[in-house]
Amino acid sequence: MANTSAPFGLKPVRYRDGKPYLGQTNAYNCPASDATALFLGDPVQLAGSAAADGKATITRATAAGGAYVLGVVQGFIFTDAMPTGKNRPASTNMTILVADDPDLFFEAQEDSVGGNLAVTSVGLNIDLVAGTGSTFSGYSGFMLDTSTAAVTATLQCKIHGFSDEPSNEAPGTYGRYLVSINLHQLNNPTGI
C-alpha cells in the first residue's frame, strides 16, 4: 500500500537509549509580537528573550541553512483568548509545550521532491523543509528535505532508520523515518 502525503512535522517516539517517549515537555513563551503561527510538530528555536514570568521565548525554527532547533511543539496553554483552531495563531501570546530533550528520536515524513530516501540514507544528515500547517488538524507541514541527505555536519537532523509503523512503506514516496535533531540548541556551546 503506497504512502500518502500527510505531513505532521516531527513526532517524538522514543529516546536514544530505547526508552519510550511519555510526553515530557518544557514550557516556553511565544509572545504576541511573533507573527508566525505554530502547529503541533513544528520545530522551534529560542528567540533570545523571556516573558515577564521568566519563560524563555521561542519562535518557529528556520528550515535548512544550518539553523539550530530547540525542540518540537507538543501542546499549547492559552494565555490570552482561546483561539478557534487547534494551533497557535500568529500574533497570539501563548505558552508552548516543547519536547526539547536532545536525546529524543522523532518520526518525520519525507517530501520526496529530491527523490525517495533509500536504505543507504540511514546514517546521513538531512535538513527540514517548511510546509503549511493545517488549522483543521492542528499539525505542522514540516517534512524531511530529501534533496539534502548527505554527510554534511551542518544539516539539521540525522536519519536513524525507517519508522516501524505498519502502514509505512519505506523506502518509498512520502516514507516516514526515524530522525534526531543534529543541530540541537541545547548542545550548541555558542549562545544565540
N, CA, C and O atoms as a DFTB+ gen file, in Angstrom:
768 C
 N C O
     1  1       0.847      -1.177       0.000
     2  2       0.000       0.000       0.000
     3  2       0.892       1.240       0.000
     4  3       1.763       1.371       0.859
     5  1       0.689       2.132      -0.935
     6  2       1.512       3.327      -1.075
     7  2       1.205       4.332       0.035
     8  3       0.079       4.414       0.525
     9  1       2.229       5.092       0.417
    10  2       2.069       6.151       1.401
    11  2       1.331       7.325       0.773
    12  3       1.383       7.520      -0.442
    13  1       0.649       8.102       1.595
    14  2       0.032       9.340       1.132
    15  2       0.782      10.506       1.746
    16  3       1.400      10.372       2.802
    17  1       0.727      11.639       1.087
    18  2       1.369      12.832       1.618
    19  2       0.478      13.434       2.699
    20  3      -0.544      14.051       2.402
    21  1       0.874      13.249       3.947
    22  2       0.124      13.780       5.086
    23  2       1.118      14.263       6.132
    24  3       1.292      13.616       7.165
    25  1       1.777      15.401       5.874
    26  2       2.804      15.892       6.792
    27  2       2.256      16.133       8.194
    28  3       1.095      16.506       8.361
    29  1       3.094      15.921       9.190
    30  2       2.723      16.133      10.586
    31  2       3.878      16.734      11.384
    32  3       3.828      16.776      12.613
    33  1       4.905      17.194      10.696
    34  2       6.064      17.740      11.382
    35  2       6.912      16.631      11.960
    36  3       7.142      15.613      11.309
    37  1       7.376      16.824      13.177
    38  2       8.171      15.820      13.870
    39  2       7.389      15.315      15.071
    40  3       6.876      16.103      15.865
    41  1       7.301      14.004      15.199
    42  2       6.537      13.387      16.286
    43  2       7.505      12.606      17.172
    44  3       8.127      11.657      16.696
    45  1       7.656      12.981      18.469
    46  2       8.560      12.239      19.347
    47  2       8.107      10.792      19.514
    48  3       6.924      10.517      19.712
    49  1       9.068       9.873      19.430
    50  2       8.749       8.454      19.504
    51  2       9.427       7.790      20.688
    52  3       8.782       7.089      21.468
    53  1      10.734       8.010      20.824
    54  2      11.493       7.367      21.896
    55  2      12.796       8.113      22.104
    56  3      13.132       9.044      21.371
    57  1      13.532       7.671      23.139
    58  2      14.840       8.247      23.417
    59  2      15.938       7.409      22.769
    60  3      15.713       6.259      22.393
    61  1      17.101       7.982      22.644
    62  2      18.255       7.326      22.035
    63  2      18.543       5.965      22.669
    64  3      18.960       5.036      21.978
    65  1      18.319       5.843      23.992
    66  2      18.626       4.580      24.686
    67  2      17.481       3.565      24.618
    68  3      17.569       2.502      25.233
    69  1      16.412       3.876      23.883
    70  2      15.314       2.943      23.694
    71  2      14.105       3.174      24.580
    72  3      13.053       2.583      24.337
    73  1      14.220       4.022      25.607
    74  2      13.062       4.312      26.461
    75  2      11.973       4.993      25.638
    76  3      12.277       5.800      24.759
    77  1      10.697       4.676      25.915
    78  2       9.611       5.327      25.166
    79  2       9.443       6.784      25.576
    80  3       9.742       7.158      26.711
    81  1       8.973       7.587      24.663
    82  2       8.631       8.971      24.966
    83  2       7.273       8.971      25.644
    84  3       6.308       8.427      25.109
    85  1       7.195       9.584      26.828
    86  2       5.958       9.576      27.616
    87  2       5.350      10.971      27.770
    88  3       4.604      11.226      28.716
    89  1       5.669      11.867      26.842
    90  2       5.031      13.181      26.839
    91  2       5.748      14.269      27.606
    92  3       5.157      15.318      27.859
    93  1       7.002      14.063      27.989
    94  2       7.735      15.080      28.739
    95  2       7.962      16.328      27.878
    96  3       8.375      16.236      26.722
    97  1       7.683      17.489      28.467
    98  2       7.875      18.765      27.772
    99  2       8.368      19.813      28.757
   100  3       8.316      19.617      29.971
   101  1       8.839      20.912      28.223
   102  2       9.128      22.104      28.995
   103  2       8.306      23.245      28.415
   104  3       7.993      23.255      27.224
   105  1       7.956      24.215      29.273
   106  2       7.111      25.333      28.864
   107  2       7.957      26.522      28.423
   108  3       8.924      26.899      29.085
   109  1       7.570      27.101      27.296
   110  2       8.213      28.288      26.742
   111  2       7.117      29.276      26.386
   112  3       5.933      28.939      26.415
   113  1       7.516      30.506      26.049
   114  2       6.537      31.531      25.681
   115  2       6.717      31.929      24.226
   116  3       7.840      32.128      23.761
   117  1       5.609      32.043      23.511
   118  2       5.624      32.628      22.170
   119  2       4.796      33.908      22.282
   120  3       3.574      33.841      22.417
   121  1       5.446      35.070      22.228
   122  2       4.754      36.329      22.504
   123  2       3.863      36.785      21.348
   124  3       3.978      36.297      20.224
   125  1       2.990      37.715      21.646
   126  2       2.086      38.276      20.643
   127  2       2.855      38.978      19.529
   128  3       2.328      39.150      18.430
   129  1       4.085      39.383      19.796
   130  2       4.884      40.061      18.768
   131  2       5.376      39.101      17.685
   132  3       5.865      39.547      16.647
   133  1       5.255      37.786      17.909
   134  2       5.684      36.794      16.919
   135  2       4.546      36.567      15.923
   136  3       3.483      36.065      16.289
   137  1       4.774      36.936      14.670
   138  2       3.719      36.912      13.655
   139  2       3.643      35.601      12.872
   140  3       3.041      35.563      11.799
   141  1       4.240      34.532      13.388
   142  2       4.189      33.238      12.704
   143  2       3.339      32.269      13.513
   144  3       3.551      32.108      14.715
   145  1       2.383      31.625      12.862
   146  2       1.550      30.621      13.537
   147  2       2.399      29.402      13.894
   148  3       3.387      29.113      13.220
   149  1       2.015      28.688      14.954
   150  2       2.691      27.454      15.358
   151  2       1.694      26.305      15.348
   152  3       0.521      26.476      15.679
   153  1       2.185      25.127      14.960
   154  2       1.356      23.932      14.863
   155  2       2.019      22.790      15.616
   156  3       3.228      22.822      15.845
   157  1       1.248      21.784      16.004
   158  2       1.800      20.597      16.647
   159  2       2.804      19.948      15.707
   160  3       2.495      19.706      14.541
   161  1       4.003      19.665      16.202
   162  2       5.046      19.065      15.381
   163  2       5.994      20.057      14.751
   164  3       6.978      19.658      14.128
   165  1       5.716      21.363      14.901
   166  2       6.638      22.375      14.366
   167  2       7.936      22.384      15.164
   168  3       7.900      22.336      16.393
   169  1       9.085      22.443      14.489
   170  2      10.333      22.667      15.204
   171  2      10.412      24.138      15.607
   172  3       9.985      25.020      14.862
   173  1      10.959      24.391      16.788
   174  2      11.084      25.764      17.283
   175  2      12.525      26.022      17.729
   176  3      13.316      25.100      17.924
   177  1      12.832      27.309      17.881
   178  2      14.152      27.712      18.364
   179  2      13.993      28.861      19.357
   180  3      12.990      29.574      19.349
   181  1      14.988      29.021      20.199
   182  2      14.969      30.121      21.165
   183  2      14.986      31.450      20.421
   184  3      15.639      31.589      19.388
   185  1      14.254      32.429      20.965
   186  2      14.152      33.737      20.315
   187  2      15.026      34.792      20.985
   188  3      15.052      35.941      20.543
   189  1      15.741      34.420      22.047
   190  2      16.685      35.354      22.651
   191  2      16.091      36.338      23.628
   192  3      16.630      37.431      23.799
   193  1      14.993      35.983      24.277
   194  2      14.367      36.864      25.260
   195  2      13.585      35.998      26.248
   196  3      13.701      34.772      26.242
   197  1      12.796      36.645      27.087
   198  2      11.967      35.915      28.044
   199  2      10.699      36.704      28.316
   200  3      10.666      37.925      28.159
   201  1       9.656      35.993      28.728
   202  2       8.397      36.628      29.116
   203  2       8.534      37.183      30.525
   204  3       9.530      36.930      31.202
   205  1       7.542      37.934      30.964
   206  2       7.566      38.524      32.305
   207  2       7.653      37.458      33.394
   208  3       8.196      37.723      34.467
   209  1       7.124      36.249      33.138
   210  2       7.175      35.189      34.143
   211  2       8.480      34.387      34.091
   212  3       8.645      33.409      34.820
   213  1       9.404      34.811      33.221
   214  2      10.717      34.172      33.146
   215  2      10.840      33.067      32.117
   216  3      11.941      32.565      31.891
   217  1       9.729      32.667      31.479
   218  2       9.819      31.632      30.447
   219  2      10.571      32.171      29.232
   220  3      10.294      33.275      28.763
   221  1      11.521      31.390      28.727
   222  2      12.255      31.771      27.523
   223  2      11.289      31.867      26.347
   224  3      10.351      31.077      26.240
   225  1      11.519      32.832      25.473
   226  2      10.674      32.978      24.290
   227  2      11.209      32.117      23.151
   228  3      12.413      31.893      23.026
   229  1      10.280      31.641      22.326
   230  2      10.623      30.822      21.165
   231  2       9.932      31.341      19.926
   232  3       9.012      32.155      20.005
   233  1      10.380      30.867      18.791
   234  2       9.759      31.152      17.508
   235  2       9.889      29.904      16.644
   236  3      10.684      29.018      16.955
   237  1       9.124      29.826      15.576
   238  2       9.235      28.668      14.688
   239  2      10.642      28.629      14.113
   240  3      11.178      29.656      13.697
   241  1      11.234      27.453      14.091
   242  2      12.592      27.300      13.587
   243  2      12.644      27.541      12.086
   244  3      11.677      27.299      11.365
   245  1      13.780      28.016      11.640
   246  2      14.042      28.186      10.226
   247  2      14.421      26.837       9.644
   248  3      15.230      26.113      10.224
   249  1      13.847      26.497       8.515
   250  2      14.212      25.245       7.841
   251  2      15.528      25.456       7.104
   252  3      15.732      26.487       6.463
   253  1      16.419      24.474       7.201
   254  2      17.687      24.444       6.467
   255  2      18.628      25.570       6.901
   256  3      18.443      26.188       7.949
   257  1      19.627      25.814       6.077
   258  2      20.561      26.916       6.311
   259  2      21.394      26.790       7.563
   260  3      21.871      27.802       8.075
   261  1      21.592      25.583       8.082
   262  2      22.387      25.406       9.290
   263  2      21.702      25.913      10.542
   264  3      22.364      26.141      11.555
   265  1      20.379      26.097      10.497
   266  2      19.631      26.637      11.635
   267  2      19.488      25.596      12.742
   268  3      19.115      24.451      12.488
   269  1      19.786      26.000      13.954
   270  2      19.648      25.124      15.117
   271  2      18.188      25.021      15.534
   272  3      17.389      25.921      15.273
   273  1      17.848      23.902      16.191
   274  2      16.483      23.628      16.645
   275  2      16.515      23.324      18.135
   276  3      17.375      22.575      18.597
   277  1      15.585      23.899      18.889
   278  2      15.462      23.639      20.326
   279  2      14.650      22.383      20.602
   280  3      14.995      21.595      21.482
   281  1      13.583      22.199      19.857
   282  2      12.690      21.069      20.095
   283  2      11.468      21.183      19.209
   284  3      11.460      21.914      18.219
   285  1      10.428      20.439      19.587
   286  2       9.240      20.316      18.753
   287  2       7.983      20.598      19.582
   288  3       7.860      20.115      20.708
   289  1       7.060      21.371      19.029
   290  2       5.812      21.745      19.705
   291  2       4.964      20.503      19.972
   292  3       4.718      19.696      19.076
   293  1       4.517      20.366      21.244
   294  2       3.659      19.253      21.648
   295  2       2.313      19.704      22.200
   296  3       1.398      18.892      22.342
   297  1       2.185      20.988      22.511
   298  2       0.917      21.460      23.047
   299  2       0.934      22.948      23.310
   300  3       1.964      23.611      23.185
   301  1      -0.244      23.467      23.682
   302  2      -0.434      24.896      23.884
   303  2      -1.196      25.145      25.182
   304  3      -2.125      24.414      25.524
   305  1      -0.788      26.184      25.892
   306  2      -1.556      26.660      27.042
   307  2      -1.973      28.077      26.682
   308  3      -1.132      28.962      26.529
   309  1      -3.257      28.281      26.550
   310  2      -3.768      29.542      26.054
   311  2      -3.673      30.615      27.132
   312  3      -4.339      30.538      28.164
   313  1      -2.832      31.618      26.874
   314  2      -2.590      32.695      27.828
   315  2      -3.653      33.782      27.696
   316  3      -4.162      34.288      28.696
   317  1      -3.980      34.131      26.469
   318  2      -4.987      35.162      26.207
   319  2      -6.297      34.482      25.808
   320  3      -6.625      33.421      26.339
   321  1      -7.017      35.054      24.918
   322  2      -8.294      34.485      24.463
   323  2      -8.081      33.130      23.786
   324  3      -7.063      32.900      23.134
   325  1      -9.037      32.261      23.951
   326  2      -8.985      30.926      23.350
   327  2      -9.160      31.056      21.834
   328  3     -10.161      31.603      21.372
   329  1      -8.175      30.548      21.046
   330  2      -8.326      30.628      19.596
   331  2      -9.373      29.631      19.095
   332  3      -9.774      28.720      19.820
   333  1      -9.802      29.810      17.870
   334  2     -10.832      28.933      17.316
   335  2     -10.249      27.646      16.730
   336  3     -10.971      26.656      16.609
   337  1      -8.968      27.632      16.363
   338  2      -8.351      26.449      15.759
   339  2      -7.626      25.587      16.778
   340  3      -7.776      25.768      17.986
   341  1      -6.830      24.638      16.266
   342  2      -6.077      23.702      17.106
   343  2      -4.598      24.049      17.134
   344  3      -3.766      23.209      17.479
   345  1      -4.268      25.274      16.776
   346  2      -2.883      25.711      16.727
   347  2      -2.737      27.065      17.397
   348  3      -3.723      27.659      17.835
   349  1      -1.496      27.554      17.476
   350  2      -1.268      28.912      17.974
   351  2      -1.351      29.856      16.784
   352  3      -0.477      29.828      15.917
   353  1      -2.394      30.698      16.723
   354  2      -2.487      31.660      15.624
   355  2      -1.357      32.683      15.703
   356  3      -0.816      32.940      16.779
   357  1      -1.011      33.251      14.581
   358  2       0.008      34.301      14.539
   359  2      -0.374      35.435      15.489
   360  3      -1.556      35.723      15.678
   361  1       0.624      36.069      16.080
   362  2       0.448      37.246      16.935
   363  2      -0.444      36.992      18.137
   364  3      -1.244      37.849      18.515
   365  1      -0.309      35.805      18.746
   366  2      -1.083      35.449      19.931
   367  2      -0.127      35.050      21.047
   368  3       0.681      34.139      20.866
   369  1      -0.202      35.714      22.194
   370  2       0.641      35.362      23.333
   371  2       0.203      34.005      23.877
   372  3      -0.964      33.825      24.227
   373  1       1.129      33.048      23.950
   374  2       0.753      31.709      24.355
   375  2       1.937      30.957      24.945
   376  3       3.075      31.136      24.511
   377  1       1.664      30.118      25.934
   378  2       2.673      29.207      26.462
   379  2       2.683      27.969      25.570
   380  3       1.639      27.391      25.271
   381  1       3.889      27.576      25.152
   382  2       4.059      26.455      24.228
   383  2       4.802      25.333      24.950
   384  3       5.844      25.566      25.562
   385  1       4.261      24.112      24.877
   386  2       4.910      22.944      25.471
   387  2       5.783      22.299      24.400
   388  3       5.313      21.951      23.317
   389  1       7.076      22.146      24.731
   390  2       8.068      21.725      23.744
   391  2       8.814      20.482      24.218
   392  3       9.321      20.447      25.340
   393  1       8.879      19.464      23.364
   394  2       9.729      18.292      23.606
   395  2      11.133      18.707      23.191
   396  3      11.445      18.762      22.002
   397  1      11.984      19.002      24.184
   398  2      13.281      19.623      23.886
   399  2      14.495      18.804      24.328
   400  3      15.601      19.342      24.382
   401  1      14.319      17.532      24.643
   402  2      15.444      16.710      25.060
   403  2      16.317      16.376      23.844
   404  3      15.807      15.858      22.851
   405  1      17.619      16.662      23.906
   406  2      18.499      16.387      22.766
   407  2      18.592      14.904      22.395
   408  3      19.037      14.580      21.294
   409  1      18.184      13.999      23.285
   410  2      18.279      12.564      23.013
   411  2      16.995      11.961      22.442
   412  3      16.888      10.739      22.334
   413  1      16.024      12.792      22.077
   414  2      14.776      12.278      21.506
   415  2      14.943      11.878      20.047
   416  3      15.658      12.529      19.285
   417  1      14.268      10.795      19.675
   418  2      14.126      10.392      18.280
   419  2      12.699      10.739      17.855
   420  3      11.754      10.574      18.626
   421  1      12.557      11.222      16.617
   422  2      11.279      11.665      16.083
   423  2      10.941      10.893      14.806
   424  3      11.831      10.453      14.078
   425  1       9.660      10.740      14.552
   426  2       9.194      10.241      13.269
   427  2       8.884      11.456      12.403
   428  3       8.278      12.417      12.879
   429  1       9.296      11.423      11.131
   430  2       9.010      12.516      10.206
   431  2       8.830      11.960       8.803
   432  3       9.419      10.939       8.449
   433  1       8.019      12.631       8.016
   434  2       7.756      12.219       6.633
   435  2       8.727      12.911       5.690
   436  3       9.069      14.076       5.891
   437  1       9.172      12.197       4.659
   438  2      10.000      12.814       3.625
   439  2       9.118      13.576       2.643
   440  3       7.937      13.270       2.484
   441  1       9.712      14.579       1.981
   442  2       8.942      15.345       0.994
   443  2       8.969      14.711      -0.390
   444  3       8.125      15.042      -1.223
   445  1       9.902      13.819      -0.660
   446  2      10.046      13.100      -1.941
   447  2      10.333      14.000      -3.131
   448  3      10.329      13.523      -4.266
   449  1      10.584      15.294      -2.909
   450  2      10.875      16.212      -4.012
   451  2      12.220      15.867      -4.654
   452  3      12.356      15.905      -5.877
   453  1      13.208      15.532      -3.829
   454  2      14.531      15.192      -4.356
   455  2      14.677      13.705      -4.601
   456  3      15.797      13.195      -4.623
   457  1      13.568      12.994      -4.786
   458  2      13.602      11.544      -4.894
   459  2      13.326      10.949      -3.522
   460  3      13.176      11.682      -2.545
   461  1      13.257       9.636      -3.443
   462  2      12.972       8.982      -2.169
   463  2      14.261       8.653      -1.443
   464  3      15.280       8.366      -2.071
   465  1      14.216       8.695      -0.118
   466  2      15.357       8.234       0.671
   467  2      15.481       6.725       0.471
   468  3      14.490       6.044       0.210
   469  1      16.681       6.219       0.591
   470  2      16.938       4.795       0.389
   471  2      17.541       4.195       1.653
   472  3      17.840       4.916       2.606
   473  1      17.716       2.888       1.662
   474  2      18.335       2.243       2.829
   475  2      19.728       2.808       3.066
   476  3      20.196       2.835       4.204
   477  1      20.390       3.255       2.024
   478  2      21.728       3.834       2.166
   479  2      21.689       5.244       2.757
   480  3      22.740       5.828       3.020
   481  1      20.486       5.802       2.971
   482  2      20.350       7.125       3.594
   483  2      20.477       7.052       5.114
   484  3      20.728       8.065       5.767
   485  1      20.306       5.860       5.676
   486  2      20.415       5.712       7.132
   487  2      21.839       6.070       7.553
   488  3      22.813       5.555       7.002
   489  1      21.941       6.954       8.531
   490  2      23.237       7.446       8.993
   491  2      23.604       8.794       8.421
   492  3      24.508       9.457       8.930
   493  1      22.913       9.217       7.362
   494  2      23.172      10.536       6.778
   495  2      22.458      11.617       7.589
   496  3      21.574      11.329       8.397
   497  1      22.855      12.850       7.360
   498  2      22.158      14.002       7.919
   499  2      21.226      14.558       6.858
   500  3      21.399      14.299       5.667
   501  1      20.230      15.328       7.301
   502  2      19.210      15.844       6.386
   503  2      18.614      17.121       6.970
   504  3      18.509      17.266       8.188
   505  1      18.230      18.035       6.103
   506  2      17.570      19.263       6.544
   507  2      16.061      19.076       6.587
   508  3      15.512      18.132       6.021
   509  1      15.416      20.000       7.271
   510  2      13.960      20.086       7.281
   511  2      13.516      21.047       6.187
   512  3      14.270      21.935       5.789
   513  1      12.302      20.869       5.708
   514  2      11.707      21.807       4.774
   515  2      10.354      22.221       5.362
   516  3       9.574      21.380       5.810
   517  1      10.093      23.524       5.351
   518  2       8.847      24.039       5.925
   519  2       7.688      23.827       4.975
   520  3       7.842      23.924       3.757
   521  1       6.541      23.542       5.529
   522  2       5.308      23.440       4.768
   523  2       4.237      24.210       5.508
   524  3       4.500      24.782       6.566
   525  1       3.051      24.231       4.970
   526  2       1.944      24.951       5.585
   527  2       1.233      24.051       6.578
   528  3       0.794      22.958       6.222
   529  1       1.115      24.497       7.814
   530  2       0.396      23.750       8.825
   531  2      -1.104      23.764       8.558
   532  3      -1.609      24.626       7.839
   533  1      -1.809      22.802       9.143
   534  2      -3.258      22.685       8.945
   535  2      -4.015      23.239      10.146
   536  3      -3.847      22.753      11.264
   537  1      -4.841      24.244       9.922
   538  2      -5.672      24.760      11.014
   539  2      -6.796      23.778      11.335
   540  3      -7.390      23.856      12.410
   541  1      -7.097      22.857      10.422
   542  2      -8.124      21.844      10.662
   543  2      -7.609      20.764      11.619
   544  3      -8.253      20.472      12.627
   545  1      -6.457      20.174      11.312
   546  2      -5.899      19.105      12.161
   547  2      -5.026      19.657      13.269
   548  3      -4.867      19.017      14.309
   549  1      -4.457      20.840      13.063
   550  2      -3.526      21.423      14.023
   551  2      -2.091      20.969      13.824
   552  3      -1.209      21.356      14.592
   553  1      -1.837      20.139      12.785
   554  2      -0.491      19.586      12.597
   555  2       0.367      20.418      11.646
   556  3      -0.125      21.094      10.742
   557  1       1.661      20.334      11.894
   558  2       2.701      21.012      11.132
   559  2       2.766      20.524       9.697
   560  3       2.296      19.432       9.377
   561  1       3.358      21.350       8.832
   562  2       3.622      20.966       7.457
   563  2       5.092      20.656       7.211
   564  3       5.482      20.398       6.072
   565  1       5.923      20.677       8.267
   566  2       7.356      20.395       8.106
   567  2       7.576      18.950       7.682
   568  3       6.861      18.046       8.115
   569  1       8.580      18.745       6.825
   570  2       8.971      17.405       6.369
   571  2      10.495      17.348       6.253
   572  3      11.187      18.347       6.450
   573  1      10.999      16.160       5.931
   574  2      12.422      15.978       5.657
   575  2      12.688      16.331       4.202
   576  3      11.966      15.878       3.313
   577  1      13.707      17.127       3.951
   578  2      14.058      17.566       2.604
   579  2      14.968      16.538       1.950
   580  3      16.181      16.568       2.158
   581  1      14.399      15.624       1.157
   582  2      15.164      14.510       0.589
   583  2      16.324      14.971      -0.287
   584  3      17.296      14.236      -0.458
   585  1      16.237      16.163      -0.836
   586  2      17.306      16.647      -1.718
   587  2      18.567      17.017      -0.954
   588  3      19.596      17.292      -1.571
   589  1      18.511      17.030       0.387
   590  2      19.679      17.464       1.173
   591  2      20.417      16.328       1.880
   592  3      21.460      16.575       2.484
   593  1      19.917      15.096       1.828
   594  2      20.538      13.990       2.565
   595  2      22.005      13.842       2.174
   596  3      22.323      13.623       1.005
   597  1      22.907      13.965       3.168
   598  2      24.350      13.942       2.904
   599  2      25.105      13.743       4.212
   600  3      24.502      13.646       5.281
   601  1      26.419      13.684       4.114
   602  2      27.258      13.546       5.313
   603  2      27.564      14.902       5.951
   604  3      28.254      14.958       6.968
   605  1      27.069      15.980       5.377
   606  2      27.333      17.345       5.838
   607  2      26.931      17.544       7.299
   608  3      25.795      17.251       7.674
   609  1      27.851      18.038       8.123
   610  2      27.628      18.180       9.564
   611  2      26.630      19.271       9.915
   612  3      26.059      19.240      11.006
   613  1      26.399      20.236       9.029
   614  2      25.525      21.367       9.359
   615  2      24.076      21.150       8.934
   616  3      23.300      22.106       8.909
   617  1      23.691      19.916       8.597
   618  2      22.291      19.624       8.303
   619  2      21.538      19.402       9.616
   620  3      22.135      18.955      10.595
   621  1      20.253      19.703       9.654
   622  2      19.505      19.803      10.909
   623  2      19.202      18.485      11.621
   624  3      19.135      18.460      12.850
   625  1      19.019      17.401      10.888
   626  2      18.630      16.129      11.505
   627  2      19.567      15.007      11.071
   628  3      20.305      15.138      10.094
   629  1      19.526      13.899      11.814
   630  2      20.262      12.686      11.469
   631  2      19.246      11.564      11.284
   632  3      18.345      11.393      12.105
   633  1      19.396      10.795      10.191
   634  2      18.482       9.691       9.882
   635  2      18.962       8.432      10.595
   636  3      20.105       8.011      10.417
   637  1      18.076       7.824      11.413
   638  2      18.440       6.619      12.169
   639  2      17.801       5.353      11.620
   640  3      18.220       4.252      11.979
   641  1      16.804       5.480      10.763
   642  2      16.155       4.301      10.195
   643  2      14.765       4.631       9.710
   644  3      14.366       5.793       9.643
   645  1      14.033       3.581       9.373
   646  2      12.656       3.732       8.911
   647  2      11.706       3.635      10.094
   648  3      11.975       2.908      11.051
   649  1      10.602       4.361      10.036
   650  2       9.558       4.219      11.042
   651  2       8.972       2.817      10.912
   652  3       8.735       2.339       9.803
   653  1       8.738       2.158      12.055
   654  2       8.211       0.794      12.003
   655  2       6.690       0.737      12.073
   656  3       6.119      -0.305      12.398
   657  1       6.035       1.850      11.770
   658  2       4.579       1.852      11.698
   659  2       4.139       0.881      10.600
   660  3       4.700       0.920       9.505
   661  1       3.151       0.010      10.855
   662  2       2.733      -0.969       9.852
   663  2       2.285      -0.358       8.526
   664  3       2.434      -0.990       7.480
   665  1       1.739       0.856       8.550
   666  2       1.247       1.480       7.325
   667  2       2.347       2.189       6.531
   668  3       2.079       2.727       5.457
   669  1       3.580       2.196       7.047
   670  2       4.672       2.911       6.401
   671  2       5.358       2.049       5.354
   672  3       5.864       0.970       5.662
   673  1       5.373       2.526       4.121
   674  2       6.118       1.864       3.056
   675  2       7.410       2.645       2.851
   676  3       7.430       3.670       2.171
   677  1       8.480       2.145       3.448
   678  2       9.756       2.838       3.333
   679  2      10.833       1.807       3.059
   680  3      10.843       0.757       3.701
   681  1      11.753       2.070       2.117
   682  2      11.742       3.310       1.347
   683  2      10.571       3.354       0.372
   684  3      10.099       2.325      -0.110
   685  1      10.127       4.546       0.102
   686  2       9.005       4.761      -0.801
   687  2       8.572       6.210      -0.738
   688  3       8.917       6.923       0.205
   689  1       7.832       6.643      -1.715
   690  2       7.369       8.027      -1.761
   691  2       6.606       8.375      -0.483
   692  3       5.730       7.628      -0.047
   693  1       6.950       9.512       0.106
   694  2       6.377      10.012       1.358
   695  2       6.604       9.049       2.523
   696  3       5.783       8.972       3.437
   697  1       7.707       8.321       2.489
   698  2       8.043       7.416       3.582
   699  2       8.286       8.177       4.880
   700  3       8.601       9.367       4.867
   701  1       8.138       7.479       5.993
   702  2       8.354       8.076       7.311
   703  2       9.612       7.463       7.930
   704  3       9.829       6.252       7.870
   705  1      10.428       8.326       8.522
   706  2      11.742       7.932       9.006
   707  2      11.941       8.343      10.454
   708  3      11.259       9.231      10.966
   709  1      12.877       7.688      11.096
   710  2      13.250       7.989      12.473
   711  2      14.477       8.889      12.429
   712  3      15.512       8.517      11.874
   713  1      14.355      10.077      13.017
   714  2      15.450      11.054      12.994
   715  2      15.669      11.643      14.380
   716  3      14.788      11.585      15.238
   717  1      16.839      12.204      14.585
   718  2      17.096      13.007      15.778
   719  2      17.532      14.392      15.309
   720  3      17.898      14.577      14.148
   721  1      17.489      15.361      16.221
   722  2      17.926      16.715      15.875
   723  2      19.446      16.746      15.959
   724  3      20.024      16.565      17.031
   725  1      20.076      16.975      14.833
   726  2      21.533      17.035      14.744
   727  2      22.056      18.378      15.247
   728  3      23.055      18.425      15.965
   729  1      21.395      19.452      14.878
   730  2      21.775      20.803      15.305
   731  2      20.851      21.245      16.441
   732  3      19.957      22.069      16.246
   733  1      21.080      20.688      17.621
   734  2      20.208      20.973      18.773
   735  2      20.767      22.153      19.557
   736  3      21.952      22.178      19.888
   737  1      19.908      23.136      19.857
   738  2      20.375      24.338      20.569
   739  2      20.926      24.030      21.949
   740  3      21.818      24.734      22.421
   741  1      20.416      22.993      22.611
   742  2      20.915      22.682      23.953
   743  2      22.285      22.007      23.923
   744  3      22.938      21.894      24.960
   745  1      22.727      21.560      22.751
   746  2      24.067      21.006      22.590
   747  2      25.027      21.972      21.943
   748  3      26.197      21.645      21.746
   749  1      24.544      23.175      21.604
   750  2      25.365      24.177      20.937
   751  2      26.100      25.011      21.979
   752  3      25.455      25.713      22.757
   753  1      27.437      24.956      22.019
   754  2      28.169      25.716      23.038
   755  2      28.121      27.212      22.820
   756  3      28.469      27.974      23.723
   757  1      27.697      27.656      21.643
   758  2      27.588      29.081      21.347
   759  2      26.204      29.576      21.707
   760  3      25.218      28.908      21.397
   761  1      26.100      30.721      22.349
   762  2      24.803      31.306      22.674
   763  2      24.104      31.793      21.417
   764  3      24.690      31.806      20.334
   765  1      22.847      32.194      21.567
   766  2      22.108      32.653      20.384
   767  2      22.246      34.153      20.207
   768  3      21.691      34.717      19.263
